[in-house]
Coordinates of C-alpha atoms and ligand atoms in Angstrom, one line a residue:
M1 CA 127.3 101.5 83.2
L2 CA 124.6 102.0 85.7
L3 CA 121.8 104.2 84.6
H4 CA 121.0 106.6 87.4
L5 CA 121.1 110.3 88.0
N6 CA 122.8 111.9 90.9
A7 CA 120.9 110.4 93.8
G8 CA 121.0 113.6 95.8
A9 CA 119.4 115.7 93.0
G10 CA 115.9 114.5 93.5
E11 CA 114.1 117.5 95.0
G12 CA 110.4 117.9 94.2
N13 CA 108.6 115.2 92.4
A14 CA 111.0 114.4 89.5
P15 CA 111.8 110.7 89.4
N16 CA 115.6 110.2 89.4
V17 CA 115.9 108.4 86.1
P18 CA 117.1 109.2 82.6
L19 CA 114.9 109.2 79.5
M20 CA 114.3 105.7 78.1
K21 CA 111.8 103.6 76.2
P22 CA 108.5 103.0 78.0
L23 CA 108.2 99.6 79.5
T24 CA 105.0 97.6 80.2
V25 CA 105.3 94.9 82.7
L26 CA 102.8 92.3 84.2
G27 CA 103.4 91.8 88.0
I28 CA 102.3 88.8 89.9
E29 CA 102.2 88.5 93.7
T30 CA 101.4 85.4 95.7
S31 CA 103.8 85.3 98.6
C32 CA 101.3 85.4 101.4
D33 CA 97.5 85.6 101.4
E34 CA 96.8 88.0 98.5
T35 CA 96.5 86.7 95.0
A36 CA 97.4 89.7 92.9
A37 CA 98.2 90.7 89.3
A38 CA 98.8 94.2 87.9
V39 CA 100.0 95.8 84.7
L40 CA 102.3 98.8 85.0
R41 CA 103.9 101.1 82.5
L42 CA 107.1 102.9 83.3
D43 CA 107.1 106.0 81.1
E44 CA 110.0 107.5 79.2
D45 CA 110.8 109.7 82.2
G46 CA 110.6 106.9 84.6
R47 CA 107.1 107.8 86.0
P48 CA 105.1 104.7 86.9
N49 CA 101.5 104.3 85.7
V50 CA 99.5 101.5 87.2
I51 CA 97.2 100.5 84.3
S52 CA 95.4 97.7 86.1
D53 CA 95.5 96.4 89.7
I54 CA 93.7 93.2 90.8
V55 CA 94.0 91.9 94.4
L56 CA 92.0 88.8 95.5
G57 CA 92.1 88.7 99.3
Q58 CA 91.9 85.3 101.1
A59 CA 90.7 86.6 104.5
A60 CA 87.6 84.5 104.4
H61 CA 89.7 81.3 103.8
H62 CA 91.9 81.9 106.8
A63 CA 89.5 83.6 109.2
P64 CA 88.3 80.3 110.8
Y65 CA 92.0 79.6 111.7
K66 CA 92.7 83.2 112.9
G67 CA 95.8 83.3 110.8
V68 CA 97.2 82.4 107.4
V69 CA 97.4 78.6 106.8
P70 CA 100.1 78.1 104.2
E71 CA 98.5 75.1 102.4
I72 CA 95.2 76.9 102.2
A73 CA 96.9 80.0 100.8
A74 CA 98.8 78.0 98.2
R75 CA 95.6 76.3 97.0
A76 CA 93.7 79.6 96.9
H77 CA 96.5 81.0 94.8
V78 CA 96.2 78.1 92.4
E79 CA 92.4 78.7 92.1
G80 CA 92.5 82.4 91.8
L81 CA 95.7 83.4 90.0
D82 CA 94.7 82.6 86.4
G83 CA 91.5 84.7 86.8
A84 CA 93.4 87.6 88.5
I85 CA 96.0 87.7 85.6
A86 CA 93.2 87.5 83.0
A87 CA 91.4 90.4 84.7
A88 CA 94.5 92.5 85.0
M89 CA 95.2 92.0 81.3
A90 CA 91.6 92.7 80.3
D91 CA 91.5 95.9 82.5
A92 CA 94.7 97.0 80.8
K93 CA 93.2 96.2 77.4
L94 CA 96.4 94.4 76.5
G95 CA 97.5 91.0 75.3
F96 CA 100.6 89.2 76.6
T97 CA 102.4 90.1 73.3
D98 CA 102.2 93.8 74.3
L99 CA 104.3 93.2 77.4
D100 CA 108.0 94.0 77.7
G101 CA 108.4 91.6 80.7
V102 CA 106.8 89.5 83.3
A103 CA 107.7 90.1 87.0
A104 CA 106.7 87.6 89.7
T105 CA 107.5 87.5 93.4
A106 CA 110.2 84.9 93.9
G107 CA 110.4 85.3 97.7
P108 CA 110.6 85.8 100.6
G109 CA 107.3 84.3 101.6
L110 CA 105.2 81.1 102.0
I111 CA 107.0 78.8 99.6
G112 CA 103.9 77.1 98.2
G113 CA 102.3 80.4 97.2
V114 CA 105.6 81.8 95.9
M115 CA 106.0 78.8 93.7
V116 CA 102.5 79.1 92.2
G117 CA 103.1 82.8 91.2
L118 CA 106.6 82.3 90.0
L119 CA 105.6 79.3 87.9
A120 CA 102.8 81.2 86.3
G121 CA 105.2 84.1 85.5
K122 CA 107.7 81.7 84.0
A123 CA 105.0 80.0 81.9
I124 CA 103.8 83.4 80.4
A125 CA 107.4 84.5 79.8
L126 CA 108.2 81.3 78.1
A127 CA 105.1 81.0 76.0
H128 CA 105.3 84.6 74.8
D129 CA 109.1 84.9 74.7
K130 CA 109.3 87.7 77.2
P131 CA 111.9 88.4 79.9
L132 CA 111.2 87.1 83.3
I133 CA 112.1 89.1 86.4
G134 CA 112.1 87.2 89.7
V135 CA 111.3 90.0 92.2
N136 CA 112.2 90.2 95.9
H137 CA 108.9 91.0 97.7
L138 CA 110.7 93.3 100.0
E139 CA 112.0 95.3 97.1
G140 CA 108.4 95.7 95.9
H141 CA 107.5 97.2 99.3
A142 CA 110.7 99.3 99.3
L143 CA 109.8 100.9 96.0
S144 CA 106.0 101.0 96.5
P145 CA 106.0 104.7 97.7
R146 CA 107.2 105.6 94.2
L147 CA 103.8 104.4 92.8
A148 CA 101.9 107.4 94.1
P149 CA 101.7 110.5 91.9
G150 CA 104.7 112.6 93.1
G151 CA 105.9 109.6 95.0
A152 CA 109.2 109.3 96.8
T153 CA 112.4 110.1 95.0
F154 CA 115.8 108.6 95.9
P155 CA 117.3 108.5 98.4
Y156 CA 115.0 107.9 101.3
L157 CA 114.9 106.3 104.7
L158 CA 112.4 103.4 104.6
L159 CA 110.6 102.0 107.5
L160 CA 109.4 98.6 106.2
V161 CA 106.7 97.3 108.5
S162 CA 104.7 94.2 107.4
G163 CA 103.5 90.9 108.8
G164 CA 106.9 89.3 108.3
H165 CA 109.4 92.2 108.4
C166 CA 110.2 95.2 110.5
Q167 CA 113.3 97.1 109.4
F168 CA 114.9 100.4 108.5
I169 CA 116.6 100.5 105.1
A170 CA 118.4 103.4 103.4
V171 CA 117.0 103.2 99.8
M172 CA 119.7 104.9 97.7
D173 CA 118.5 103.8 94.3
V174 CA 116.9 100.7 92.7
G175 CA 119.0 97.8 94.0
V176 CA 121.0 99.9 96.4
Y177 CA 119.8 99.2 99.9
R178 CA 121.5 99.4 103.2
R179 CA 119.8 98.0 106.3
Y180 CA 120.2 100.0 109.5
G181 CA 118.2 97.9 111.9
S182 CA 115.5 95.3 112.1
T183 CA 113.4 93.4 114.7
M184 CA 115.1 91.0 117.1
D185 CA 112.0 88.9 117.5
D186 CA 108.5 89.6 116.1
A187 CA 107.6 91.8 113.1
L188 CA 105.3 94.7 114.0
G189 CA 102.4 93.3 111.9
E190 CA 102.8 90.0 113.7
A191 CA 102.6 91.8 117.0
F192 CA 99.3 93.4 115.9
D193 CA 98.0 90.0 114.6
K194 CA 98.9 88.2 117.8
L195 CA 97.1 90.8 120.0
A196 CA 94.0 90.5 117.8
K197 CA 94.2 86.7 118.1
L198 CA 94.6 87.0 121.9
L199 CA 91.5 89.2 122.2
D200 CA 89.6 87.1 119.6
L201 CA 89.0 90.1 117.4
G202 CA 89.2 88.4 114.0
F203 CA 91.5 88.2 111.1
P204 CA 93.5 90.0 109.7
G205 CA 94.3 91.6 113.1
G206 CA 96.1 94.9 112.4
P207 CA 93.2 96.9 111.0
L208 CA 90.9 95.6 113.7
V209 CA 93.3 96.5 116.5
E210 CA 93.6 100.0 115.0
K211 CA 89.8 100.4 114.7
I212 CA 89.0 99.2 118.3
A213 CA 91.9 101.3 119.7
Q214 CA 90.0 104.4 118.6
N215 CA 87.4 103.9 121.4
G216 CA 90.0 102.9 124.1
D217 CA 91.9 104.6 126.9
S218 CA 95.5 104.5 125.9
K219 CA 96.7 105.2 129.4
R220 CA 94.8 102.5 131.2
F221 CA 97.5 99.7 130.9
R222 CA 101.1 100.5 131.6
L223 CA 102.9 98.5 128.9
P224 CA 106.6 98.2 128.3
R225 CA 108.4 99.9 125.5
P226 CA 111.3 97.5 124.7
L227 CA 114.6 99.2 123.6
L228 CA 113.2 102.7 124.1
G229 CA 116.1 105.1 124.6
R230 CA 118.7 102.6 123.6
E231 CA 121.2 103.2 120.8
G232 CA 120.6 102.0 117.3
C233 CA 117.3 101.3 115.5
D234 CA 116.5 97.7 116.1
F235 CA 113.1 96.7 117.4
S236 CA 111.8 94.2 119.9
F237 CA 108.1 93.4 120.4
A238 CA 108.2 90.2 122.4
G239 CA 108.1 91.9 125.8
L240 CA 105.2 94.1 124.7
K241 CA 103.3 91.0 123.4
T242 CA 103.9 89.1 126.7
A243 CA 102.7 92.1 128.8
C244 CA 99.5 92.2 126.7
A245 CA 99.0 88.5 127.2
R246 CA 99.4 88.9 131.0
E247 CA 96.8 91.7 131.1
A248 CA 94.4 89.7 129.1
E249 CA 94.9 86.7 131.4
R250 CA 94.3 88.9 134.4
L251 CA 91.1 90.2 132.9
G252 CA 90.0 86.6 132.4
P253 CA 86.9 85.3 130.6
G254 CA 84.8 88.3 131.8
I255 CA 86.9 90.6 129.6
T256 CA 84.6 93.4 128.2
D257 CA 84.6 95.2 124.8
Q258 CA 85.8 98.3 126.7
D259 CA 88.7 96.3 128.3
K260 CA 89.7 95.1 124.8
A261 CA 89.5 98.7 123.4
D262 CA 91.6 100.0 126.3
L263 CA 94.2 97.2 125.8
C264 CA 94.4 97.9 122.0
A265 CA 94.7 101.6 122.6
S266 CA 97.5 101.1 125.2
F267 CA 99.3 98.7 122.9
Q268 CA 99.1 101.1 120.0
A269 CA 100.4 103.9 122.2
A270 CA 103.4 101.8 123.2
V271 CA 103.9 101.0 119.5
L272 CA 103.8 104.6 118.5
D273 CA 106.4 105.5 121.2
I274 CA 108.7 102.7 120.1
V275 CA 108.4 103.5 116.4
A276 CA 109.1 107.2 117.0
D277 CA 112.1 106.5 119.2
R278 CA 113.6 104.0 116.8
T279 CA 112.9 106.3 113.8
R280 CA 114.6 109.2 115.4
N281 CA 117.7 107.1 115.8
A282 CA 117.5 105.8 112.2
M283 CA 117.2 109.4 111.0
R284 CA 120.4 110.2 112.8
M285 CA 122.1 107.4 110.9
F286 CA 120.6 108.6 107.6
D287 CA 121.3 112.3 108.1
P288 CA 124.9 112.2 107.0
V289 CA 123.9 110.3 103.9
W290 CA 121.3 112.8 102.9
G291 CA 122.6 116.2 104.0
A292 CA 120.0 119.0 104.2
K293 CA 116.5 117.6 103.9
G294 CA 115.7 113.9 104.1
R295 CA 112.7 111.8 103.1
L296 CA 111.1 109.4 105.4
V297 CA 109.0 106.7 103.8
A298 CA 106.8 104.0 105.4
A299 CA 105.7 100.9 103.5
G300 CA 104.3 97.5 104.1
G301 CA 100.9 96.5 105.6
V302 CA 101.4 98.2 109.0
A303 CA 102.1 101.5 107.1
A304 CA 98.3 101.5 106.5
N305 CA 97.9 102.3 110.2
Q306 CA 96.7 106.0 110.4
A307 CA 98.1 106.5 113.9
I308 CA 101.5 105.4 112.8
R309 CA 101.4 107.5 109.7
S310 CA 100.4 110.6 111.7
R311 CA 103.2 110.0 114.3
L312 CA 105.8 109.6 111.5
E313 CA 104.6 112.7 109.7
A314 CA 104.9 114.7 112.9
L315 CA 108.4 113.3 113.5
G316 CA 109.3 114.2 109.9
E317 CA 108.1 117.8 110.6
E318 CA 110.1 117.9 113.8
R319 CA 113.3 116.7 112.1
G320 CA 112.9 118.5 108.7
Y321 CA 112.1 115.3 106.8
D322 CA 109.3 115.0 104.2
F323 CA 107.1 112.0 105.0
V324 CA 105.8 109.8 102.2
A325 CA 103.6 106.7 102.4
P326 CA 101.9 104.8 99.6
P327 CA 98.1 105.0 99.3
L328 CA 96.6 102.4 101.5
R329 CA 96.0 99.8 98.8
W330 CA 99.7 99.7 98.0
C331 CA 100.7 99.4 101.6
T332 CA 99.4 95.8 101.9
D333 CA 100.5 93.2 99.5
N334 CA 99.7 94.0 95.8
A335 CA 101.1 93.2 92.4
A336 CA 101.6 96.9 91.3
M337 CA 104.7 97.1 93.5
I338 CA 106.0 93.9 92.0
A339 CA 105.5 95.1 88.5
L340 CA 107.2 98.4 89.4
A341 CA 110.3 96.6 90.9
G342 CA 110.3 94.3 87.8
A343 CA 110.1 97.2 85.4
E344 CA 112.8 99.2 87.2
R345 CA 115.2 96.2 87.1
L346 CA 114.3 95.6 83.4
R347 CA 115.2 99.2 82.7
L348 CA 118.6 98.6 84.3
G349 CA 119.1 95.6 82.0
F350 CA 118.4 92.8 84.4
S351 CA 116.2 89.8 83.8
D352 CA 116.3 86.3 85.2
D353 CA 116.7 82.8 83.9
L354 CA 113.7 80.4 83.8
S355 CA 115.5 78.3 86.4
F356 CA 115.3 81.2 88.9
P357 CA 114.3 79.6 92.2
A358 CA 111.5 80.4 94.6
R359 CA 112.9 81.3 98.0
P360 CA 111.3 81.3 101.4
R361 CA 114.0 83.6 102.7
W362 CA 115.7 86.3 100.8
P363 CA 117.2 89.3 102.6
L364 CA 117.0 92.6 100.6
D365 CA 120.7 93.4 101.3
E366 CA 121.8 90.2 99.7
E367 CA 119.9 91.2 96.6
A368 CA 121.6 94.6 96.7
A369 CA 124.9 92.8 96.9
R370 CA 124.1 90.7 93.9
L371 CA 122.7 93.5 91.8
R372 CA 125.3 96.2 92.5
P373 CA 128.1 94.8 94.6
S374 CA 130.2 97.9 94.4
H375 CA 127.5 100.0 96.1
V376 CA 127.1 97.8 99.2
A377 CA 129.7 98.6 101.9
G378 CA 131.7 95.6 103.1
R379 CA 129.9 93.2 100.8
K380 CA 131.7 93.6 97.5
G381 CA 131.2 90.5 95.5
A382 CA 130.2 88.6 98.7
K383 CA 127.2 86.3 99.0
A384 CA 125.5 87.3 102.3
Ligands
KG4_1 O1 102.6 93.8 103.7 P1 101.5 92.9 104.1 O2 100.2 92.9 103.4 O3 102.0 91.4 104.1 C1 103.3 91.0 104.4 O4 104.2 91.2 103.5 O5 103.5 90.6 105.6 O6 101.3 93.2 105.7 C2 100.3 92.5 106.4 C3 100.4 92.9 107.9 C4 99.5 92.1 108.8 O7 100.2 91.7 109.9 C5 98.4 93.1 109.1 O8 97.8 92.8 110.3 C6 99.1 94.4 109.1 O9 100.0 94.3 108.0 N1 98.2 95.5 108.9 C7 98.1 96.5 109.9 C8 97.1 97.4 109.3 N2 96.7 96.9 108.1 C9 97.4 95.8 107.9 N3 98.6 96.7 111.1 C10 98.3 97.8 111.8 N4 97.3 98.6 111.4 C11 96.7 98.5 110.2 N5 95.8 99.4 109.8
ZN2 ZN1 104.3 92.2 102.0

């Protein structure tokens, strides 16, 4: 039997879970350019407590190349991970024997890095006879808004916007996900990063574009807003990216800091319009699921963008949705969200074999189909 309360009953801040034994889980995250380890305790009532949370960024390693270099990332994970895990355990004042499980990101991501983290998780699980949970990184992001005190209760409409993904997902419960729309080309974080690279702003690009945009004129450049006004909630950013490249080319080598600020501000204004339009449509798809008052949640690195958060919050007010986003440190990649996803799955009785593979690609809906086939419309028992 699946352990979950009536998904629609989650008004206020009560987590929708039954009473249970507390679970303490070590999380490991190495799927891109953050080497991270965290210890989380899921209390009897399902409330998550992040006991320790270590993130070693690799920006300095990748900055000279203006983007993440997979081989350099994997090597940096090898060098940093043992220390990150030791620090997370020391901060938590726990030994491995105190854990109820070890959760490691098993994909999707840069395969070298994923293998480093998953292998470390397997080694700890094997050496200390603990269950291993191979976590889908996207599930970590999807559940991350539940980390904050009074965080999101199920169900919620999730806008997952990161460097590799851009999609709307109805999050009904742990393992019960239905995708409404996704990007047809670039992820939103990728679009931010490419603009930063084009303007030679530095790495990682998203926060720099956001910062520079604050001093810019958002009306100076007339940029396209692909798919605006169209049905559905898919995204497309390729046309916007090309238009920015054309403007930068037109400005030529004499481009000034003010030109850059204006282009970033115009880009971000276009992004805000696109995100608002797409979110409105996604809400229309989600409304019948929820009923009276919905919850809109943003997660992933781009959800750290204050302008996007403000626009989504305003949209929520307009449409009668509560808006929830994780604190900034849990928007970008971290291990607390991996520990949470692992603990939630452990609570449902799931753990994985030591042969569990590292996967460069791993759609969240496929995971949903595997975990709870009966909850995923049209996918009963099917492998996506
Ligand atoms: O979730 P994340 O840390 O890694 C992935 O799973 O991809 O997201 C990283 C992405 C990068 O593209 C980064 O530029 C973007 O999130 N990002 C931002 C901001 N902070 C991070 N984009 C826009 N504004 C920000 N403040
Ligand atoms: Zn991520």
